[in-house]
């Protein structure tokens, strides 16, 4: 803190350390001490009576006990989903199905604050993001797909769209409620019934959604939510009476799932990892691009499969972009996820923090130059400072592998061709970004980048009408928009 005398004799205080008074979210939410499995419209204990803890990654404290579903429980859920499919949901006119989905969307909007607080408590993401991004977008997905429920013949002219039956859906911890909405909304709109499994570190908003679905009076068995870790997920994937699998998570597990489904009749979509290139050309609006880089990689602690984790800067502007980026990073606030000033919340789990720290060490061992913002971080809980790696080369593992944290690897380039070649030199192909003043360059570069989603002069913007999905090892199939309906339908 410095005190300076202004020319008129008035003393002014300039706060040079960017500290803000704490502004914690104070609303109380109801979290039960224990959650059971949501099967056939009711909460029921797991057959083996086992539970696991979900914790708050910002303080490492236990929040609640969560039922561990075994293969018998998954089987009960699949049977409930099959009954609901045969008896109710597949027979209901689309117009009626749509009403239920609209109801879920409206109720989610009404309870948005509660969902945002629970999401940030269970998963560690900054409340600003759960409140302004995750929960509104989840509601938007239900609204959007509700609208399609009675218009499927118009979505696919000349076809007779029919639901597949029972869908098994396994989702990750980085956008827990939003991924549940991405999966549930199109499945329900197309007339399928569902077994959904949230990730083991972030089950609470999916279980709150189960309560909301109960309140919405959805027919029993249409949505079943079972909790557990990888084994529970595998039991869903391998259940013989499931017709379709939708998975979002690591490329490693995605490959396992693909193998185990190879000889089955099940349809599947996989949304896996990424290592996106964010390309800054010398004619880009630099200040805007710096904000875009910040949003591209530090959004949600970098727990984003489409994060702009590889930054390519044209050589002539590299110094100025890196200087401005460091200045901006110095102002980022890392800390309490429930504080409204927080930019970067807690890393989702100890396992994930350990993985990020291993990469920070590895990057230095590989010879890249590391720079971390010097901000304070809480002494308990799992936190990571926003970090840059400079002088990276294409072969570095920090450039090739998904770190899934607030870490960006920077490289420079001279020509457009070089930028494209470097951007495409990755096993992944989920997303990318291009920053330039020239519209023609946007079209030229984006048409040559091998990635499913590419943003121009912006980053990490989502909309339910827009399809999302990867090339290469980033997965197969598309979710979102009109494209997101087809994987849940027979179109013969
Ligand atoms: P993961 O792929 O193990 O977990 C995702 C979901 O799959 C969870 O619900 C998990 O319980 C389930 N699962 C795990 N093993 C399974 C199996 N054999 N069969 C069926 N379901 C299974 O991801 P994890 O271990 O939590 O994170 C590891 C890395 O994966 C991260 O560091 C990150 O790099 C990447 N990741 C990518 C995500 C993305 O959105 N593309 C999301 C989460 C993680
Ligand atoms: Mg948790």
Coordinates of C-alpha atoms in Angstrom, one line a residue, residues 251 255 258 270 272-273 310 400 420-430 448-452 469-478:
X251 CA -9.0 -40.0 -23.9
X255 CA -10.4 -45.6 -25.7
X258 CA -14.5 -47.8 -27.5
X270 CA -17.2 -39.9 -27.1
X272 CA -12.5 -36.7 -25.0
X273 CA -9.4 -34.6 -24.4
X310 CA -1.1 -24.0 -26.6
X400 CA 1.7 -32.5 -26.6
X420 CA -1.2 -23.9 -39.2
X421 CA 1.4 -26.6 -39.3
X422 CA 2.3 -26.2 -35.7
X423 CA -1.4 -25.9 -34.6
X424 CA -2.2 -29.2 -36.3
X425 CA 0.8 -31.1 -34.9
X426 CA -1.1 -32.8 -32.1
X427 CA -3.0 -36.0 -31.6
X428 CA -6.0 -34.0 -30.5
X429 CA -8.5 -31.9 -32.5
X430 CA -11.2 -30.5 -30.3
X448 CA -7.1 -25.6 -42.4
X449 CA -7.1 -26.2 -38.7
X450 CA -8.2 -29.8 -37.9
X451 CA -10.4 -29.1 -34.9
X452 CA -14.2 -29.4 -34.3
X469 CA -17.1 -32.3 -30.7
X470 CA -13.6 -33.4 -31.8
X471 CA -11.4 -34.7 -34.6
X472 CA -8.7 -37.4 -34.1
X473 CA -8.2 -38.5 -30.5
X474 CA -10.6 -35.8 -29.2
X475 CA -13.5 -38.1 -29.8
X476 CA -16.3 -39.0 -32.2
X477 CA -19.8 -37.7 -32.8
X478 CA -21.2 -34.2 -32.1

